[in-house]
JSON list of C-alpha atoms in Angstrom, two decimals:
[
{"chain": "N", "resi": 1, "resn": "UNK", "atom": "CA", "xyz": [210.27, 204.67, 138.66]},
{"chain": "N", "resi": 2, "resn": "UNK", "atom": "CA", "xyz": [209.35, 206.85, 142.25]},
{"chain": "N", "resi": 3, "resn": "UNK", "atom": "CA", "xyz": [206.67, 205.31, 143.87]},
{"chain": "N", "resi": 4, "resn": "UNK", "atom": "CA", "xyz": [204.18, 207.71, 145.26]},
{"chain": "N", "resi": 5, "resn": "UNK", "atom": "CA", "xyz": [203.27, 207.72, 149.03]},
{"chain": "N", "resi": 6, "resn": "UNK", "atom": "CA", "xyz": [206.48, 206.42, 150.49]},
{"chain": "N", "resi": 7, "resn": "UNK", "atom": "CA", "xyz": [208.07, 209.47, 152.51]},
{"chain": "N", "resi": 8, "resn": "UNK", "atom": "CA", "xyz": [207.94, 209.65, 156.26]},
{"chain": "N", "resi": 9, "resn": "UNK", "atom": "CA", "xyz": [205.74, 208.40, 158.12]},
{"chain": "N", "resi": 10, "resn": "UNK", "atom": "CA", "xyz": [203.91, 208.57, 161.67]},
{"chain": "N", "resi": 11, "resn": "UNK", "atom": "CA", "xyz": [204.82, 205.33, 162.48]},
{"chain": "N", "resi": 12, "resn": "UNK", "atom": "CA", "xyz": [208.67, 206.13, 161.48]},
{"chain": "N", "resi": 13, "resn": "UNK", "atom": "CA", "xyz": [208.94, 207.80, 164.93]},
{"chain": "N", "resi": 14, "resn": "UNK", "atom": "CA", "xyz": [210.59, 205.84, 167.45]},
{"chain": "N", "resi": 15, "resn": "UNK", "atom": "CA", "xyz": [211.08, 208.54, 170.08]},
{"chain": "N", "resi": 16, "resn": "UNK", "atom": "CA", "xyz": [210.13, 212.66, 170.68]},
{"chain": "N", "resi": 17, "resn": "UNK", "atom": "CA", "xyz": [209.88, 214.88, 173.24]},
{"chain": "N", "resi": 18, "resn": "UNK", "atom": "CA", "xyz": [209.30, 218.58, 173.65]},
{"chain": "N", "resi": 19, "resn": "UNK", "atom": "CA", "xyz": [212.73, 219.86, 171.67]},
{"chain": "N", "resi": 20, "resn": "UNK", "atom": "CA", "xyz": [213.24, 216.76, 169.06]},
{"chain": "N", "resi": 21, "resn": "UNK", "atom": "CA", "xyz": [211.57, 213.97, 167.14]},
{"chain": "N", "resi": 22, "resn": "UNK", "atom": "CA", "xyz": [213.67, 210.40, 166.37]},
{"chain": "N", "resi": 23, "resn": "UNK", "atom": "CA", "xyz": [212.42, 208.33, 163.15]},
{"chain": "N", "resi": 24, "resn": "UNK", "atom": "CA", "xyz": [213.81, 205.33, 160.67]},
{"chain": "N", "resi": 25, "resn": "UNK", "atom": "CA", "xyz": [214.80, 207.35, 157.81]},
{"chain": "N", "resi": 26, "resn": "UNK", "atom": "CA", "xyz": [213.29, 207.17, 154.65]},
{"chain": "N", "resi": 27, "resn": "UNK", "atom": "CA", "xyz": [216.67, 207.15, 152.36]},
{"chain": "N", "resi": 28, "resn": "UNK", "atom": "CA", "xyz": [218.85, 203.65, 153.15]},
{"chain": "N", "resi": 29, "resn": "UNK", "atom": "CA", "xyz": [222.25, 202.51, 152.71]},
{"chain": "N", "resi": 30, "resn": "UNK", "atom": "CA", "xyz": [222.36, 198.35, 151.38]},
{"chain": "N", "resi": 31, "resn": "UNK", "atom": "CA", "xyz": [223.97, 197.58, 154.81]},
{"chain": "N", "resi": 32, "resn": "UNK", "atom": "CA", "xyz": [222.99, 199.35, 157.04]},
{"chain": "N", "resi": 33, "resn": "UNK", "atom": "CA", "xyz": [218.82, 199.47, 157.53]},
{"chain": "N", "resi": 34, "resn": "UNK", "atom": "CA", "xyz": [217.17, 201.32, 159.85]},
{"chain": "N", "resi": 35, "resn": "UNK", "atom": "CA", "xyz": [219.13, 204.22, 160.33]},
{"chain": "N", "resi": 36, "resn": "UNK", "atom": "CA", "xyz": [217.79, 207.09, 162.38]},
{"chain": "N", "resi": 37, "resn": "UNK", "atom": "CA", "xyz": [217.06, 210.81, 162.05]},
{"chain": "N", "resi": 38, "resn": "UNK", "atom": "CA", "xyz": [217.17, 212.71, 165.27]},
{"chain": "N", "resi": 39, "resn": "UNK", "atom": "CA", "xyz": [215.53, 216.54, 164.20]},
{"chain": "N", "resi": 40, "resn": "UNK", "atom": "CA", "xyz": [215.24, 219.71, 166.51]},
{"chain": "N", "resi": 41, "resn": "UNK", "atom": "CA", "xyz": [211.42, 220.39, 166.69]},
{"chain": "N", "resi": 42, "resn": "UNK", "atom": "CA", "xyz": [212.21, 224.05, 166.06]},
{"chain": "N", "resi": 43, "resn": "UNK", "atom": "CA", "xyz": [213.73, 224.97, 162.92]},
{"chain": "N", "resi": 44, "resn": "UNK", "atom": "CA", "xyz": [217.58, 225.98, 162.73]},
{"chain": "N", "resi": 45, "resn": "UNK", "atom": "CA", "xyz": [219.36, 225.43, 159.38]},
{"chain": "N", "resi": 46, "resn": "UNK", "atom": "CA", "xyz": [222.40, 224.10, 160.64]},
{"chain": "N", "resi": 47, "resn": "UNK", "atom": "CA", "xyz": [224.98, 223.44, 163.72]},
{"chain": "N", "resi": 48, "resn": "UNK", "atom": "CA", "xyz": [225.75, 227.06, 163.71]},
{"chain": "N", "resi": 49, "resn": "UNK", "atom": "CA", "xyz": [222.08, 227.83, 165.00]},
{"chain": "N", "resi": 50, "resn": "UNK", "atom": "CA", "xyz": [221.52, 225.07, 166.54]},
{"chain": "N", "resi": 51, "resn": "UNK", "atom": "CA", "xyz": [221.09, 226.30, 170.64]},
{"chain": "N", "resi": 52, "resn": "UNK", "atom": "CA", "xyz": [222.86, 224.15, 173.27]},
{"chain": "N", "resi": 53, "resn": "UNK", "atom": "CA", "xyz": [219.67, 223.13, 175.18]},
{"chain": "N", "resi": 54, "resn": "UNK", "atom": "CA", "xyz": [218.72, 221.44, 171.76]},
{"chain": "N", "resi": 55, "resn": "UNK", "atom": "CA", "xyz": [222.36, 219.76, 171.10]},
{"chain": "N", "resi": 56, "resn": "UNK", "atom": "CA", "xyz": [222.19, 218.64, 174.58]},
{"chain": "N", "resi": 57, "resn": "UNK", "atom": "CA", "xyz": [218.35, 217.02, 173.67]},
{"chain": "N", "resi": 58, "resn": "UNK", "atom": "CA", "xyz": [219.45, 215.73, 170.35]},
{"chain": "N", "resi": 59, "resn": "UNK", "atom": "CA", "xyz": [222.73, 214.26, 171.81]},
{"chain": "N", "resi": 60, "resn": "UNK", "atom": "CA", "xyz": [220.59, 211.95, 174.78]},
{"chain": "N", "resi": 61, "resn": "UNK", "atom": "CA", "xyz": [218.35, 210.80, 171.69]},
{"chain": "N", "resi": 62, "resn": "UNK", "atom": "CA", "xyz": [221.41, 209.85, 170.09]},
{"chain": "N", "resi": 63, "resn": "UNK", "atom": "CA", "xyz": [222.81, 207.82, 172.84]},
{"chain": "N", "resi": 64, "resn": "UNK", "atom": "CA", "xyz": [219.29, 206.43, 173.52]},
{"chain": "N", "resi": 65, "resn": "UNK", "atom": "CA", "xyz": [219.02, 205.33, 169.69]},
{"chain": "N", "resi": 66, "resn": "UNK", "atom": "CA", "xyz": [222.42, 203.59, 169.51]},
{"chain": "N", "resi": 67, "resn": "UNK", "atom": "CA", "xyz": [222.13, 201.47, 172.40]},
{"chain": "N", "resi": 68, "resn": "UNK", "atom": "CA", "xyz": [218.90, 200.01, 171.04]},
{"chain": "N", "resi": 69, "resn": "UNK", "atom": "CA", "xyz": [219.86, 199.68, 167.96]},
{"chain": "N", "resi": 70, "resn": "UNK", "atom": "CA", "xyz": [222.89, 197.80, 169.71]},
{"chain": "N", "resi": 71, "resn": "UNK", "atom": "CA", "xyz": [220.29, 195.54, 171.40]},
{"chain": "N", "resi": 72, "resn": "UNK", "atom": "CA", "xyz": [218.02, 195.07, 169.14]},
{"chain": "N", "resi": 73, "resn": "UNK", "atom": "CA", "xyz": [219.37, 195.13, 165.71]},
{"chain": "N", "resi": 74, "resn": "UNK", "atom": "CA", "xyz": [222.52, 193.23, 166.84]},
{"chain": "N", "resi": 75, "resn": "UNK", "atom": "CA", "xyz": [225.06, 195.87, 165.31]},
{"chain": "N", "resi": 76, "resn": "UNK", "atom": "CA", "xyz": [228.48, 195.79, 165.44]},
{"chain": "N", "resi": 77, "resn": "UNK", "atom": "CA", "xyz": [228.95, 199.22, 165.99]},
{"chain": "N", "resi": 78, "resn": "UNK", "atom": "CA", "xyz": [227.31, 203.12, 165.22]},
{"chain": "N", "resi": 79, "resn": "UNK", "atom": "CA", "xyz": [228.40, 206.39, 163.09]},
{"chain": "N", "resi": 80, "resn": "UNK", "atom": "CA", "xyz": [226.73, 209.89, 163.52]},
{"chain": "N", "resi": 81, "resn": "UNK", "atom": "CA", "xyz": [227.20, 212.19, 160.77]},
{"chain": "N", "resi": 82, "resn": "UNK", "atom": "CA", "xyz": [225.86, 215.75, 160.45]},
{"chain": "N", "resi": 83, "resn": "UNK", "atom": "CA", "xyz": [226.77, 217.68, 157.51]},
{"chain": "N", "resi": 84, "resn": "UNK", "atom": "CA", "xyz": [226.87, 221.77, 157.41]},
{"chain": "N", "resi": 85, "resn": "UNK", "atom": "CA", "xyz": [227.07, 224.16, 154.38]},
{"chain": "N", "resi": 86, "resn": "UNK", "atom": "CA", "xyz": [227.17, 222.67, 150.99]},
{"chain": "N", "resi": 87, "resn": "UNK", "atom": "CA", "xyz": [231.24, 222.36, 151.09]},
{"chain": "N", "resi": 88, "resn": "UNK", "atom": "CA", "xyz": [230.10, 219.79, 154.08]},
{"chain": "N", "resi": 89, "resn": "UNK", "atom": "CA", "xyz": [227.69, 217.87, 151.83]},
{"chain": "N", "resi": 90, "resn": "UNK", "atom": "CA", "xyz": [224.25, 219.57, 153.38]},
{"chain": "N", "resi": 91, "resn": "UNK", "atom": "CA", "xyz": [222.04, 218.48, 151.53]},
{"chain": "N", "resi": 92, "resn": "UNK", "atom": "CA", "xyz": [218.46, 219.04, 153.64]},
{"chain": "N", "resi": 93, "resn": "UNK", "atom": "CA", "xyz": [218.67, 223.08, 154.91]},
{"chain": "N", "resi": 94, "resn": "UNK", "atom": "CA", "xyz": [217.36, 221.58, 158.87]},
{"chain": "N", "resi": 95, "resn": "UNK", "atom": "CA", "xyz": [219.60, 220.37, 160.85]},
{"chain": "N", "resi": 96, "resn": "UNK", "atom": "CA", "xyz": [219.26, 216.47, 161.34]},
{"chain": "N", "resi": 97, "resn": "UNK", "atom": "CA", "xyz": [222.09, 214.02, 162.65]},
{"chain": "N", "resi": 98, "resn": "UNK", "atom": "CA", "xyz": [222.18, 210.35, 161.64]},
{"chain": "N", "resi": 99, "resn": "UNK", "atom": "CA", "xyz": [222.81, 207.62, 163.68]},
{"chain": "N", "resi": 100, "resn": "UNK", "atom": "CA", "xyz": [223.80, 204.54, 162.01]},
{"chain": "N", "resi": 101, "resn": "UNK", "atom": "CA", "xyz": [223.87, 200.75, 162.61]},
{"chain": "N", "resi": 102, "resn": "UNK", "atom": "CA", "xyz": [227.44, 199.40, 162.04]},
{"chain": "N", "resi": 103, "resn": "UNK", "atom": "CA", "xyz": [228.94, 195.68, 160.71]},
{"chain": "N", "resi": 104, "resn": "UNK", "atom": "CA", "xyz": [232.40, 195.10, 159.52]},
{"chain": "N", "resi": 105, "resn": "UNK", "atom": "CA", "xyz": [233.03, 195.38, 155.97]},
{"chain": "N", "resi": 106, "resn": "UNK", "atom": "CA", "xyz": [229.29, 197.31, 155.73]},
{"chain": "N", "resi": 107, "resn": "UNK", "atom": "CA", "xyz": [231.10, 199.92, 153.01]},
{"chain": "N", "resi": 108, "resn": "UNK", "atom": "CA", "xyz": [228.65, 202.61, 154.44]},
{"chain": "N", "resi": 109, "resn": "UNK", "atom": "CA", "xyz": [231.27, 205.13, 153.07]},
{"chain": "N", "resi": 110, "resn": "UNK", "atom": "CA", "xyz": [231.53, 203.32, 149.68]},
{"chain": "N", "resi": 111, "resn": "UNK", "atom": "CA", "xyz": [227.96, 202.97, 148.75]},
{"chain": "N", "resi": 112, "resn": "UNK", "atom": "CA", "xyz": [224.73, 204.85, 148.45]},
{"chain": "N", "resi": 113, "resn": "UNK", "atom": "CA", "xyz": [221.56, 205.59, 149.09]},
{"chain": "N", "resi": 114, "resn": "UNK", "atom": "CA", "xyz": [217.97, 204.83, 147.64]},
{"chain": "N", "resi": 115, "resn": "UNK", "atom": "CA", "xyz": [214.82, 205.43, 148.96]},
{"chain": "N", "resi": 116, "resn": "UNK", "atom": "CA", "xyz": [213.13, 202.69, 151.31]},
{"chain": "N", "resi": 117, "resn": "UNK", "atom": "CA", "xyz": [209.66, 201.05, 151.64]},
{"chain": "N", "resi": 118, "resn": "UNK", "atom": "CA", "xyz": [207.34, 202.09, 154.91]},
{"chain": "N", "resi": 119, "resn": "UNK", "atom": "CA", "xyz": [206.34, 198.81, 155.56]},
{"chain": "N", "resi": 120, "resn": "UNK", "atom": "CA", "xyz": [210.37, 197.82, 156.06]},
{"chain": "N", "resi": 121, "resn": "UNK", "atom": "CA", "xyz": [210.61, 201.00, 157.75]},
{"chain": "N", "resi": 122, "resn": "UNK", "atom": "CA", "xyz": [208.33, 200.13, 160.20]},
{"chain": "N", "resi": 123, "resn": "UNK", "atom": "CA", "xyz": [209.81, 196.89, 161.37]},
{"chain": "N", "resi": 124, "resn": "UNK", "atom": "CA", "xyz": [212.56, 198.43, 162.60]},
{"chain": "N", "resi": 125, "resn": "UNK", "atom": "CA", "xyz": [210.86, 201.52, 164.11]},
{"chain": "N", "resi": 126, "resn": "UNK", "atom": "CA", "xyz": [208.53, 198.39, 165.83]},
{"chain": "N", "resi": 127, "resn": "UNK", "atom": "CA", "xyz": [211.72, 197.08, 167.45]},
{"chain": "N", "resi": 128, "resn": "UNK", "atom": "CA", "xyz": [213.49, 200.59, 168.64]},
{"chain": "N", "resi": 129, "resn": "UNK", "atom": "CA", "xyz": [210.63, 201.99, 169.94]},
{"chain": "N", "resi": 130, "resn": "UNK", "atom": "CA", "xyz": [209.72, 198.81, 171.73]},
{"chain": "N", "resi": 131, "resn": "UNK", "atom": "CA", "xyz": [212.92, 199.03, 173.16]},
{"chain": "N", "resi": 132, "resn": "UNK", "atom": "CA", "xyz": [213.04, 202.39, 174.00]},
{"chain": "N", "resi": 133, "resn": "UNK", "atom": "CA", "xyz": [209.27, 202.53, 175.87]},
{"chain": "N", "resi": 134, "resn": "UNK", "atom": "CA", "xyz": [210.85, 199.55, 177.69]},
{"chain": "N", "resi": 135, "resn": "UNK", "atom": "CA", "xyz": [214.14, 201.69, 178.81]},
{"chain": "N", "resi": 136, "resn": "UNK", "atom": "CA", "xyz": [213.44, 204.94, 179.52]}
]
């Protein structure tokens, strides 16, 4: 059973500016919690809209997220992924990329997804953001 309530949330965010917004996402993989949606502010359906200027932004929020989630979730490693077209598994018609945490053996590739619980959500957001104020 879907419990009501849990989709984003403010407190998801862990980092925006002007161009994009950075938040724990609400759909999880088993091994890999916390994973992060970096999202253009302005709408474009996929990489083939997407301008430069807003690659460029979402790109730096990328790098920022993985090296905190490097120091403070004590991953092994990250994966982007960005789907396009639904031949390329879009599934969400705006153009977000993921940045995952990464352990040996996680089966990130081998497993799926369910739908997570805000107040989990917002440890992790707690610790990135943290992080992040303290960084940038």
């Amino acid at each position: 059973m879907e419990r009501p309530d849990q989709g984003t949330k403010q407190r998801d965010i862990i980092y925006q500016n002007e161009k994009v917004t950075a938040f724990i996402a609400g759909k999880w993989w088993p091994n890999n919690k916390g994973h992060v949606l970096i999202v253009p502010n302005q709408h474009f359906e996929n990489i083939y809209e997407l301008p430069a200027d807003y690659a460029a932004e979402i790109h730096r929020a990328a790098q920022l997220t993985a090296i905190a989630m490097k120091s403070t979730y004590g991953c092994e490693g990250i994966s982007t992924r960005q789907h396009n077209e639904p031949a390329g598994n879009q599934d969400v018609w705006h153009y977000h990329l993921h940045v995952y945490p990464r352990y040996r053996n996680d089966q990130l590739y081998l497993s799926k997804g369910s739908q997570s619980d805000p107040e989990e959500r917002s440890f992790y957001a707690d610790k990135l953001r943290s992080w992040i104020k303290e960084n940038i």
